[in-house]
XYZ file of C-alpha atoms in Angstrom:
577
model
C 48.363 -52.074 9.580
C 49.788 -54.798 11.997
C 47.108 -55.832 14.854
C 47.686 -58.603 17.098
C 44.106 -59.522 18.644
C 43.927 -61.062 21.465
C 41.586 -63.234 23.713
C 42.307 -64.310 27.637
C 42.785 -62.074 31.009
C 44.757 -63.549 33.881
C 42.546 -65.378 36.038
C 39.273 -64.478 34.409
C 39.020 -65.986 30.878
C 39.156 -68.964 28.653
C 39.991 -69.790 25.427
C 43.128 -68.028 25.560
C 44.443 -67.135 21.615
C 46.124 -64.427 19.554
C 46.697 -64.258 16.285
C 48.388 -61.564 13.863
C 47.007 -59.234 11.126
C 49.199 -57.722 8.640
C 47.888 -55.118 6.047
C 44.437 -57.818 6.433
C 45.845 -61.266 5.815
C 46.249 -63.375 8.676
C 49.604 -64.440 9.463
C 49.390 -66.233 12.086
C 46.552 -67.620 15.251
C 47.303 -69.986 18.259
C 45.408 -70.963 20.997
C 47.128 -70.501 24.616
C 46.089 -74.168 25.136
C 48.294 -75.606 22.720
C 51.335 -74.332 24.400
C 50.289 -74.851 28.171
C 48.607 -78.226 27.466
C 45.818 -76.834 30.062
C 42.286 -77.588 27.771
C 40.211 -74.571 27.168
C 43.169 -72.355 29.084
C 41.034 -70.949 32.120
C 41.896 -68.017 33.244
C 45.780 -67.837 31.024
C 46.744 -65.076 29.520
C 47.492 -65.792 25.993
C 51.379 -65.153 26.719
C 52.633 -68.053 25.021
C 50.140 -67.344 21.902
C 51.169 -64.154 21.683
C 54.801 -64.924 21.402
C 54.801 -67.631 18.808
C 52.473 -64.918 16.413
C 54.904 -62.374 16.789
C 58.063 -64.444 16.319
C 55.777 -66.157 13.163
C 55.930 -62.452 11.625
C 59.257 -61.537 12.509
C 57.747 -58.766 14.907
C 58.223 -57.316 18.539
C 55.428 -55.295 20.054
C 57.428 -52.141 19.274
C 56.305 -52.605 15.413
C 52.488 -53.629 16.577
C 50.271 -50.843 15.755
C 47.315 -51.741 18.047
C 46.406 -54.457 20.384
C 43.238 -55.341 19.990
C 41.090 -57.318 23.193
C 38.020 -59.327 21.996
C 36.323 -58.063 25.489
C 35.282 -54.978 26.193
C 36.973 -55.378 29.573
C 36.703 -52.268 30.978
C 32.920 -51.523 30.540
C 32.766 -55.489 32.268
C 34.805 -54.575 35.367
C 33.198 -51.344 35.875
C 29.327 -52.016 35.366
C 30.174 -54.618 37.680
C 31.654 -52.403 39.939
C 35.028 -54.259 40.062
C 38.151 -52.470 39.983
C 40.321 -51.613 36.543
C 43.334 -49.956 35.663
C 43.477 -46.354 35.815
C 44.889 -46.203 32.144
C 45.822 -48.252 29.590
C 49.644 -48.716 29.565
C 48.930 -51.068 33.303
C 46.063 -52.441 31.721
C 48.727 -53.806 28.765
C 51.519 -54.478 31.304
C 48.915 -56.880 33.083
C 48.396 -58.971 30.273
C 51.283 -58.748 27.913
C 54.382 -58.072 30.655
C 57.562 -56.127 29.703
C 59.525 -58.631 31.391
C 58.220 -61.083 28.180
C 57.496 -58.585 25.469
C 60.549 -56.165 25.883
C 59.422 -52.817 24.165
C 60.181 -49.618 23.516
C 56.616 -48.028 23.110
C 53.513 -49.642 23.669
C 50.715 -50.538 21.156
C 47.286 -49.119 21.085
C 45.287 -51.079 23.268
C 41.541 -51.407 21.718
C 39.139 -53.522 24.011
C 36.853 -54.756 21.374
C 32.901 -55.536 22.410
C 32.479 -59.179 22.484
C 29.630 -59.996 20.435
C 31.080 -57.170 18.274
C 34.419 -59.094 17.668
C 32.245 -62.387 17.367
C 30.640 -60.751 14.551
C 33.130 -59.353 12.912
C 35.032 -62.303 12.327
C 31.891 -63.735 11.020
C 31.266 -60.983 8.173
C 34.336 -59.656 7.963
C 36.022 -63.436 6.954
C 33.253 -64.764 5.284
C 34.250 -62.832 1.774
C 30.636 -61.916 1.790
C 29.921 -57.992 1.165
C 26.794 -58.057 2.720
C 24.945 -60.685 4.783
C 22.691 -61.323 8.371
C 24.388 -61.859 11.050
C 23.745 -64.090 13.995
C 26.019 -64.383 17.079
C 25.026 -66.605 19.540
C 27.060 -68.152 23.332
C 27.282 -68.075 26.669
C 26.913 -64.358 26.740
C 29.174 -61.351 25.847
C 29.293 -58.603 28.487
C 25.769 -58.067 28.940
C 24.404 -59.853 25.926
C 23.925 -63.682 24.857
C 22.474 -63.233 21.382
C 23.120 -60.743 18.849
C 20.817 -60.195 15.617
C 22.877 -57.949 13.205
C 23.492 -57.236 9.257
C 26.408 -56.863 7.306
C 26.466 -54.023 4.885
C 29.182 -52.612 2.653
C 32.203 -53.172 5.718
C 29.439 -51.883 8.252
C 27.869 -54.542 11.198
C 24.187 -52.713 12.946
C 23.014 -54.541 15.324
C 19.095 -55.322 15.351
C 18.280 -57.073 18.164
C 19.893 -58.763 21.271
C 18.318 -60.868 24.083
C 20.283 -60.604 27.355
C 22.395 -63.153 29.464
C 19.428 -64.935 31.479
C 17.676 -65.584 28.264
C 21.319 -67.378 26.863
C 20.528 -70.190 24.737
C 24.286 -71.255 25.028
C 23.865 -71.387 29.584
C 20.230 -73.458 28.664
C 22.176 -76.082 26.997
C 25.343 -75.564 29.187
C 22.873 -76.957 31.980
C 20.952 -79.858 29.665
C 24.607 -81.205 29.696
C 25.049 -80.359 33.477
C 22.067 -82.100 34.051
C 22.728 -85.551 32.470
C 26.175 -85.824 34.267
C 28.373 -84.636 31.042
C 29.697 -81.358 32.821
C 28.494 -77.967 31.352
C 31.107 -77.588 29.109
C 30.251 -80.592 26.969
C 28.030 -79.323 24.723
C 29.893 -81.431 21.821
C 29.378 -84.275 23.502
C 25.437 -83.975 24.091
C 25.046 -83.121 20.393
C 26.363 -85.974 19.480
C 24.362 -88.192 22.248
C 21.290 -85.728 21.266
C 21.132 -88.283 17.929
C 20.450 -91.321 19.988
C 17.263 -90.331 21.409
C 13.460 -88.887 20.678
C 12.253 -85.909 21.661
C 9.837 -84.872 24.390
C 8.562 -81.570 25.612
C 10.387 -78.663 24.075
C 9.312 -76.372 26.021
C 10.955 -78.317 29.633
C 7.414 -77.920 31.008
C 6.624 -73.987 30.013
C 10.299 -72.880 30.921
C 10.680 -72.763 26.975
C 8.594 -70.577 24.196
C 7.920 -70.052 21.032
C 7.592 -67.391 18.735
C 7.492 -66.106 15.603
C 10.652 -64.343 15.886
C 12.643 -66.305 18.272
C 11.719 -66.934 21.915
C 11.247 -67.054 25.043
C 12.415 -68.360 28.656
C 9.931 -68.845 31.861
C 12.610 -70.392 33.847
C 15.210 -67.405 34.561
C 14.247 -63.683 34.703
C 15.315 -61.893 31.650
C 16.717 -58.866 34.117
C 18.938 -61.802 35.768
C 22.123 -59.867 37.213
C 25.117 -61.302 39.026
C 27.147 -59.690 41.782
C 31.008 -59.984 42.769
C 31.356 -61.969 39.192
C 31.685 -60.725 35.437
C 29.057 -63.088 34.199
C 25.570 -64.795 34.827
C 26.701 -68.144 33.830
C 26.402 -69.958 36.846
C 23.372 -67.871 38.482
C 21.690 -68.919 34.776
C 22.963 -72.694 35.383
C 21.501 -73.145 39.041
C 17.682 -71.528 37.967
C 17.570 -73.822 34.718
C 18.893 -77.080 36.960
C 16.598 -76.006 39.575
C 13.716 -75.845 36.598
C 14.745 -79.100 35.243
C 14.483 -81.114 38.069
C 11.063 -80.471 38.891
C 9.912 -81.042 35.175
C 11.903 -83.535 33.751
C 10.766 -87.353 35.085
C 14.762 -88.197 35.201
C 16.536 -86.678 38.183
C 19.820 -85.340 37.660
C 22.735 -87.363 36.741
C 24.845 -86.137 40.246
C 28.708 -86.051 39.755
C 31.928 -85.871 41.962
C 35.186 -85.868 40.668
C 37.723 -88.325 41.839
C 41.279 -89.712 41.701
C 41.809 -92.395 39.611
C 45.191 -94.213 39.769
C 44.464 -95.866 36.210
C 45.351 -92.165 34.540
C 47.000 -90.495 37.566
C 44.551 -87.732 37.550
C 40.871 -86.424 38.933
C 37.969 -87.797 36.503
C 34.129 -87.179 36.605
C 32.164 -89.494 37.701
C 28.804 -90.150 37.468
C 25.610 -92.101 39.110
C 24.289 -93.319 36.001
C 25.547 -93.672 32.354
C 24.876 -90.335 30.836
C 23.547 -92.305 27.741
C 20.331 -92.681 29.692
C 19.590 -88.892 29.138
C 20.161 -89.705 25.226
C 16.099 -88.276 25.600
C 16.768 -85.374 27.634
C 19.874 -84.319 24.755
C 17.820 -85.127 22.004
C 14.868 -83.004 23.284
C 17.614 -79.891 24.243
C 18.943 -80.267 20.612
C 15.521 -80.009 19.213
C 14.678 -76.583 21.263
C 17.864 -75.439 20.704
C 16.952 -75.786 16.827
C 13.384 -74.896 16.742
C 14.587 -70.870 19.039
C 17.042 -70.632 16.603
C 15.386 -71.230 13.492
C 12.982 -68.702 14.117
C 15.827 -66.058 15.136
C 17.105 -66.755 11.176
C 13.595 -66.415 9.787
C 13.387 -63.451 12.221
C 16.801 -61.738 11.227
C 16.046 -62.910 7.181
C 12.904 -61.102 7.168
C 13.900 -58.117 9.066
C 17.399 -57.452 7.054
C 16.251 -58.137 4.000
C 19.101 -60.717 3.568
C 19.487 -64.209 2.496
C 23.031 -65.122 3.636
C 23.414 -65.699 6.698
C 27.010 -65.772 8.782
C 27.024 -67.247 11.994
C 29.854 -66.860 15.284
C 29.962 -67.644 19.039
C 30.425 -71.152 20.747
C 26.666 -72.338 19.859
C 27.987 -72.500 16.069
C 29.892 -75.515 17.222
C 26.707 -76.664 17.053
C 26.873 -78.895 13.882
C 23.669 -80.612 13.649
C 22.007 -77.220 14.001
C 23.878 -75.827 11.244
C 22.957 -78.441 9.133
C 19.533 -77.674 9.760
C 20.212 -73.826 9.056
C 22.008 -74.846 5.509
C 18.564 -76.665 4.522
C 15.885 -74.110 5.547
C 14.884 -72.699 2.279
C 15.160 -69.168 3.372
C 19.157 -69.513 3.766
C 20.328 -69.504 -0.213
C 23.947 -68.725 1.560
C 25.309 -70.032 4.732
C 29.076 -69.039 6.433
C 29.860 -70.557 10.248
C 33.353 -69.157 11.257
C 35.352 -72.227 11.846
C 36.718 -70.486 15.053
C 32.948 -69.684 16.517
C 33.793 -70.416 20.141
C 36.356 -67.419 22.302
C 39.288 -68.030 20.666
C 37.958 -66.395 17.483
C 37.565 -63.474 18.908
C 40.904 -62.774 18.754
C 40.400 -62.977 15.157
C 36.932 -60.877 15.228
C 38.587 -58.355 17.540
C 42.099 -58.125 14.502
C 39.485 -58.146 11.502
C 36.917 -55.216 13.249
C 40.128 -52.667 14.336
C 41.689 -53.234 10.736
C 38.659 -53.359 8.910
C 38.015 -49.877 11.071
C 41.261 -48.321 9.421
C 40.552 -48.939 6.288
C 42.390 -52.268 5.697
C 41.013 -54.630 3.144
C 40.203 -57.989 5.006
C 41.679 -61.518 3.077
C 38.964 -63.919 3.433
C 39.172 -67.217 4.935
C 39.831 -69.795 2.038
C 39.398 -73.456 3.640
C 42.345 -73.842 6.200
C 42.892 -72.030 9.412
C 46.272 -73.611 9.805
C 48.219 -70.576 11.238
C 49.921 -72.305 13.810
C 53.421 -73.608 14.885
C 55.157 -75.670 12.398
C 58.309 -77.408 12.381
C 60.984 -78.095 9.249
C 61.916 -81.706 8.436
C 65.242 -81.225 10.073
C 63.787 -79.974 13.540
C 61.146 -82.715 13.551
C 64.616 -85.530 13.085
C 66.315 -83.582 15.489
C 63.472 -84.402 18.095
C 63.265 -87.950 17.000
C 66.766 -88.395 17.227
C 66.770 -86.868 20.889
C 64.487 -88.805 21.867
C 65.608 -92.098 20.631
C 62.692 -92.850 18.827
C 62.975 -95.499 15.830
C 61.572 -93.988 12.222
C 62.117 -94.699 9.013
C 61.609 -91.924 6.083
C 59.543 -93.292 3.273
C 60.041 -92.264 -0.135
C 55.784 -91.152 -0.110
C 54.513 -90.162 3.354
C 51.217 -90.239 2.429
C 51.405 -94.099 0.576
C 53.294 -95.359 3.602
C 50.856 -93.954 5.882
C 47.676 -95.027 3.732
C 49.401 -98.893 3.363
C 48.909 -98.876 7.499
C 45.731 -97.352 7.422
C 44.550 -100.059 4.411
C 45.310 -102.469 6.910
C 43.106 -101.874 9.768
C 45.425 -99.581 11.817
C 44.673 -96.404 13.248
C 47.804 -93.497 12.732
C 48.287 -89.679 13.969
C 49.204 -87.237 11.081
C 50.949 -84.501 11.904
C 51.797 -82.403 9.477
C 52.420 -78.888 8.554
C 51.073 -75.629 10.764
C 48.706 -76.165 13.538
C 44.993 -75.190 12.951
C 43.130 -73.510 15.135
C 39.684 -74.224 16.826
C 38.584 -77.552 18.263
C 38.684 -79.527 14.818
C 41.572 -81.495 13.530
C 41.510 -80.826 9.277
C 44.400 -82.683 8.380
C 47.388 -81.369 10.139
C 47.017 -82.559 13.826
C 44.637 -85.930 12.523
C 44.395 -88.795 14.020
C 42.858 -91.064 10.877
C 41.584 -94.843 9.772
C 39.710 -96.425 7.341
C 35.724 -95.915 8.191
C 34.967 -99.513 7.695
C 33.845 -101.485 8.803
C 31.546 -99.908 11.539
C 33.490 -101.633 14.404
C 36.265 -99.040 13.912
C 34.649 -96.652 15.588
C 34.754 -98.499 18.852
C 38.044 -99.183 18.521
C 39.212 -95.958 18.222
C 36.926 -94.624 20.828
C 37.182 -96.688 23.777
C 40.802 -98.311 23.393
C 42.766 -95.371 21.859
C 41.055 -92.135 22.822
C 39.446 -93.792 26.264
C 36.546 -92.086 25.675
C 32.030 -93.044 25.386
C 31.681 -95.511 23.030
C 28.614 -93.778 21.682
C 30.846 -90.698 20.571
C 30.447 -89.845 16.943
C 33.076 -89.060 14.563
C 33.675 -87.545 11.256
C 34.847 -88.166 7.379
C 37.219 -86.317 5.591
C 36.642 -86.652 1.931
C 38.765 -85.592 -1.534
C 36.228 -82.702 -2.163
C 35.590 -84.210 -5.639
C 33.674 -87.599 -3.615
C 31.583 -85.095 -2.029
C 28.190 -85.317 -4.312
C 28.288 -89.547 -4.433
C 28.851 -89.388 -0.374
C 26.972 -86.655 1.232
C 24.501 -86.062 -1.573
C 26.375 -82.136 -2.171
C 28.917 -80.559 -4.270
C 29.016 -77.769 -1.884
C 32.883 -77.686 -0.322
C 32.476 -77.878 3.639
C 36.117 -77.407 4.552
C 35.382 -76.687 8.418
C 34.013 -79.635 9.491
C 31.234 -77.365 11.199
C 27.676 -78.446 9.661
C 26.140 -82.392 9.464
C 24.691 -83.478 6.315
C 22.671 -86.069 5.321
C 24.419 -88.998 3.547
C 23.634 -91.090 0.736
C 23.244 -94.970 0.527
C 26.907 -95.221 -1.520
C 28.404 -93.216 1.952
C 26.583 -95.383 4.445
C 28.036 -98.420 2.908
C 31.432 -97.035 2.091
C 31.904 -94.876 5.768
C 29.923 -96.659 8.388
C 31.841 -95.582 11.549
C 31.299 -92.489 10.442
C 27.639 -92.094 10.250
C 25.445 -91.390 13.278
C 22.187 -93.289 14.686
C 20.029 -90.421 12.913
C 22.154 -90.977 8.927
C 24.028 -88.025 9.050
C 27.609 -87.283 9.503
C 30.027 -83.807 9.899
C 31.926 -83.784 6.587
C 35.209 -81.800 5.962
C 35.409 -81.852 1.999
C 39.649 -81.790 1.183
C 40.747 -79.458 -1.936
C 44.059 -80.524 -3.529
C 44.556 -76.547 -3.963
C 44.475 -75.702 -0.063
C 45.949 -79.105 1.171
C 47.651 -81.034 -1.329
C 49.005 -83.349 1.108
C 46.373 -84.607 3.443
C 44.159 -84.609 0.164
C 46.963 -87.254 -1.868
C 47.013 -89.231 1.675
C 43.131 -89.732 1.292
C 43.648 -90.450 -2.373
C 46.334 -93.074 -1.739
C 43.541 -94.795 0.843
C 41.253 -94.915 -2.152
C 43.906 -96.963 -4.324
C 43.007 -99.605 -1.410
C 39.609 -99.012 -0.339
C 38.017 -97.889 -3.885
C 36.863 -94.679 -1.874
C 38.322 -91.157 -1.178
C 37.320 -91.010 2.386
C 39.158 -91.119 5.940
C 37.892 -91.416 9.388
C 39.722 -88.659 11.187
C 39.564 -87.094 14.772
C 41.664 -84.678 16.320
C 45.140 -86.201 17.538
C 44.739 -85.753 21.577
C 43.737 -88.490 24.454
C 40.775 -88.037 26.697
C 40.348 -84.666 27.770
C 43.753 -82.881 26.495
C 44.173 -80.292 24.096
C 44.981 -81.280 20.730
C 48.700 -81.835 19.817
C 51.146 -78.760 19.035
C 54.682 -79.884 18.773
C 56.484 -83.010 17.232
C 57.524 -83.690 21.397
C 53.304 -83.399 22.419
C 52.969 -85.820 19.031
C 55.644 -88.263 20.437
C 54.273 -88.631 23.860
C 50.493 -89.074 22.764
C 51.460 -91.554 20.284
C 53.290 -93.529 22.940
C 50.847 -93.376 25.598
C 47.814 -94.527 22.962
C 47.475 -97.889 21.463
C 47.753 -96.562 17.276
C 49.447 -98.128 15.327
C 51.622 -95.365 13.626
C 52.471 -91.738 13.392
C 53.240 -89.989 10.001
C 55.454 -87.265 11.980
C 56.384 -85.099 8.665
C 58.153 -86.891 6.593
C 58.991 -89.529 9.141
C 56.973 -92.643 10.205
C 57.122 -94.159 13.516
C 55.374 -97.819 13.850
C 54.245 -99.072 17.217
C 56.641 -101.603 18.383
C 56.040 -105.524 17.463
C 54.349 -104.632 13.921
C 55.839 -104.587 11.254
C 55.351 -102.899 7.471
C 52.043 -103.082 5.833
C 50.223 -104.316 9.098
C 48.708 -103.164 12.002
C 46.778 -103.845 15.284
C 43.367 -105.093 15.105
């Protein structure tokens, strides 16, 4: 069966992706933000997603069997009482035109429930026959979090809690709040590790229970009208909450123009690291609800995996926490947890539906655009860059690292979700401690008190992070041990822990020889690495979006393929300071 799921709606969406199923393996996913270089895609279509999965599988809508929607748009409109198609065949024209996707017949068109699709690609990818699942975000169409079990192919659902009661809008408006924008809920999770804790409950608007909780300061019943979600009605009763119980007021913010980057910037009264209590204190609720959803959904399914979906499981730190609580024996967070998974979930549930045996995920979700050696010099050539082709990529590339410099690697197909795992890097050596200023405030222009992450040769994993469990997603902190504070110190956060990826040579040979080459110079198997993108841009696609971030940031190199490209003025073997 060949699905192509889908996430995005013209003018009410974000997260734009598709990806392609084929008789259950993925064959290819992109996110619509990749191609339009507008971050998070609001409100895109995912046209140009759509079009590089089909032309990755040599297909045309005419040989798609179903199009499947990782909304159940139509119930949305019409609960809402907001007009929808009157059948199908417009509804598809709407979002996938003819005048782009010529066709002789159209697809099915399956609009998949949210939390649903969420799911699905949580159990469905997780090569687990059986397992709880837990699904929490900003809300699905009338839901926020989803209690459900795996069983034999089959997801019941168990429980749900509705959108006024979303623990992904409560945190949405922590970050409000303290001035970060409520969309930067990686960012207070990181700044959550700087501070202490007060008052979980945000003076009684927050309780406790033995099988999850509950919220004083928005009705449960909360319904929005003229819009297809409660997000910002939920926003403007928590802010409202907040301000009369925290002692901090809120961190106001306008945007303006600044001439410096040619484009509007937030901008705050105070330093949002003064709330470093306030994000602590969020991320501590935040854990101590959901930790008693898992005992909650343990006890009640009779389970002890548990699979987790939906843009909270960003959430690292929590997840660490989950992978510790000694009810969990078995832990799965899809890599793609935010929206543009569902494109996945939505593929996954309709094949999975018709009988189609689902490949599991295996370590990589690199199903993006790639480009051959000869396309990549034919760019470079256009372009009148200088390169040079090394006889090892990933030697020449470790000799600038091993000298203090700081290089993009791009390399292979693009991977999906927020987290750069070796194909669209940007990577240094993690010592000493200083290099995580460096890279933060003069090459990605961004907080200085921004964390970042290791990637390790999988076999390192037990003498660094204290595991032997592989953590290819770069999705759950661990602790670290006192040979990986000393050996990765910009790496490590205030509170000891850090957000590994573990590297197999089996699913990236490559990027896991590069981080063994760094070892022949540093004695250890480890690499800073962050995604390859300046402040507030999507991550990089194509060799072109490579070039122009590379020239615009101070690094020092880009591995480009097989090609490396040195910043101008330094020469072999050294690099900026």
């Amino acid at each position: 069966m060949r699905v192509l799921g889908v996430n995005g709606w013209p003018g009410a969406s974000h997260d734009g992706a598709a990806c392609l199923l084929v008789d259950g393996d993925v064959v290819a996913l992109a996110e619509e933000e990749r191609f339009t270089r507008n971050k998070h895609a609001y409100g895109e279509a995912p046209l140009s997603a759509a079009a590089h999965c089909l032309a990755e599988g040599g297909l045309t809508l005419d040989d798609i069997d179903v199009v499947a929607h990782g909304w159940d748009l139509p119930k949305l409109f019409r609960d809402r009482g907001l007009d929808w198609f009157p059948d199908d065949a417009a509804a598809l024209e709407h979002l996938l035109p003819k005048a782009l996707f010529p066709r002789t017949r159209d697809p099915r068109l399956t609009f998949v429930n949210h939390h649903i699709a969420h799911a699905a690609s949580a159990y469905h990818l997780s090569g687990r026959d059986r397992g709880a699942i837990l699904v929490l975000d900003g809300q699905g169409e009338d839901v926020s979090t989803t209690l459900a079990v795996g069983i034999d192919g089959e997801i019941k659902t168990l429980r749900t809690f509705t959108p006024g009661w979303s623990l992904g809008y409560f945190y949405a408006a922590v970050c409000e709040y303290a001035g970060l924008g409520a969309d930067a809920a990686g960012k207070m999770m990181g700044l959550a590790s700087y501070g202490t804790p007060g008052d979980l409950t945000f003076g009684g608007a927050l309780g406790f229970t033995d099988d999850g909780f509950t919220v004083g300061a928005v009705p449960p019943d909360l319904r929005s009208t003229g819009s297809t979600d409660e997000e910002t009605a939920t926003i403007r009763h928590w802010l409202a909450h907040l301000e009369k119980a925290l002692p901090e007021a809120p961190n106001r913010s306008v945007r303006r123009f600044d001439p410096r980057t040619g484009r509007y910037t937030r901008v705050t009264d105070r330093d949002p690291f003064s709330y470093r209590d306030v994000a602590a204190t969020a991320q501590a609720a935040l854990e101590r609800a959901v930790m008693a959803l898992v005992r909650s959904l343990l006890r009640e399914s009779g389970e002890s995996s548990l699979l987790i979906a939906g843009g909270v499981g960003f959430n690292a730190t929590l997840n660490g926490k989950l992978m510790r609580m000694p009810e969990v024996r078995d832990l799965f967070v899809q890599p793609l947890a935010g929206d543009q998974g569902v494109s996945l979930g939505a593929a996954v549930w309709c094949a999975a539906q018709e009988g189609d045996r689902i490949r599991p995920m295996a370590g990589s979700v690199a199903w993006g655009p790639r480009w051959s050696p000869d396309e990549i010099r034919g760019v470079l050539e256009a372009t009148g860059t200088a390169y040079t082709e090394p006889a090892d990529i990933a030697a020449a590339t470790a000799g600038v690292l091993a000298a203090g410099g700081v290089a993009g690697w791009f390399q292979g197909r693009a991977e999906g979700g927020p987290r750069a795992l070796g194909h669209r890097s940007m990577v240094a050596v993690p010592d000493p401690e200083g290099t995580r200023d460096r890279v933060n405030v003069r090459i990605k222009d961004r907080e200085a008190w921004r964390p970042f992450a290791p990637s390790m040769r999988e076999e390192a994993a037990e003498s660094l992070i204290g595991t032997a469990t592989p953590l290819p997603y770069m999705i759950v902190t661990t602790p670290v041990t006192d040979a990986g504070a000393a050996a990765m110190p910009a790496v490590v956060h205030s509170d000891r822990t850090t957000r590994p990826q573990t590297v197999s040579a089996a699913v990236d040979p490559l990027y896991h020889r590069l981080i063994g080459e760094v070892a022949e110079h540093t004695g250890t198997p480890v690499v800073l690495n962050t995604s390859f993108n300046g402040r507030d841009e999507p991550v990089v696609c194509t060799p072109r979006d490579a070039l122009a971030t590379f020239h615009r940031l101070p690094m020092d190199a880009l591995a480009l393929g097989p090609f490396l490209v040195r910043r101008a003025g330094t020469a072999p073997g050294e690099a900026g300071a």
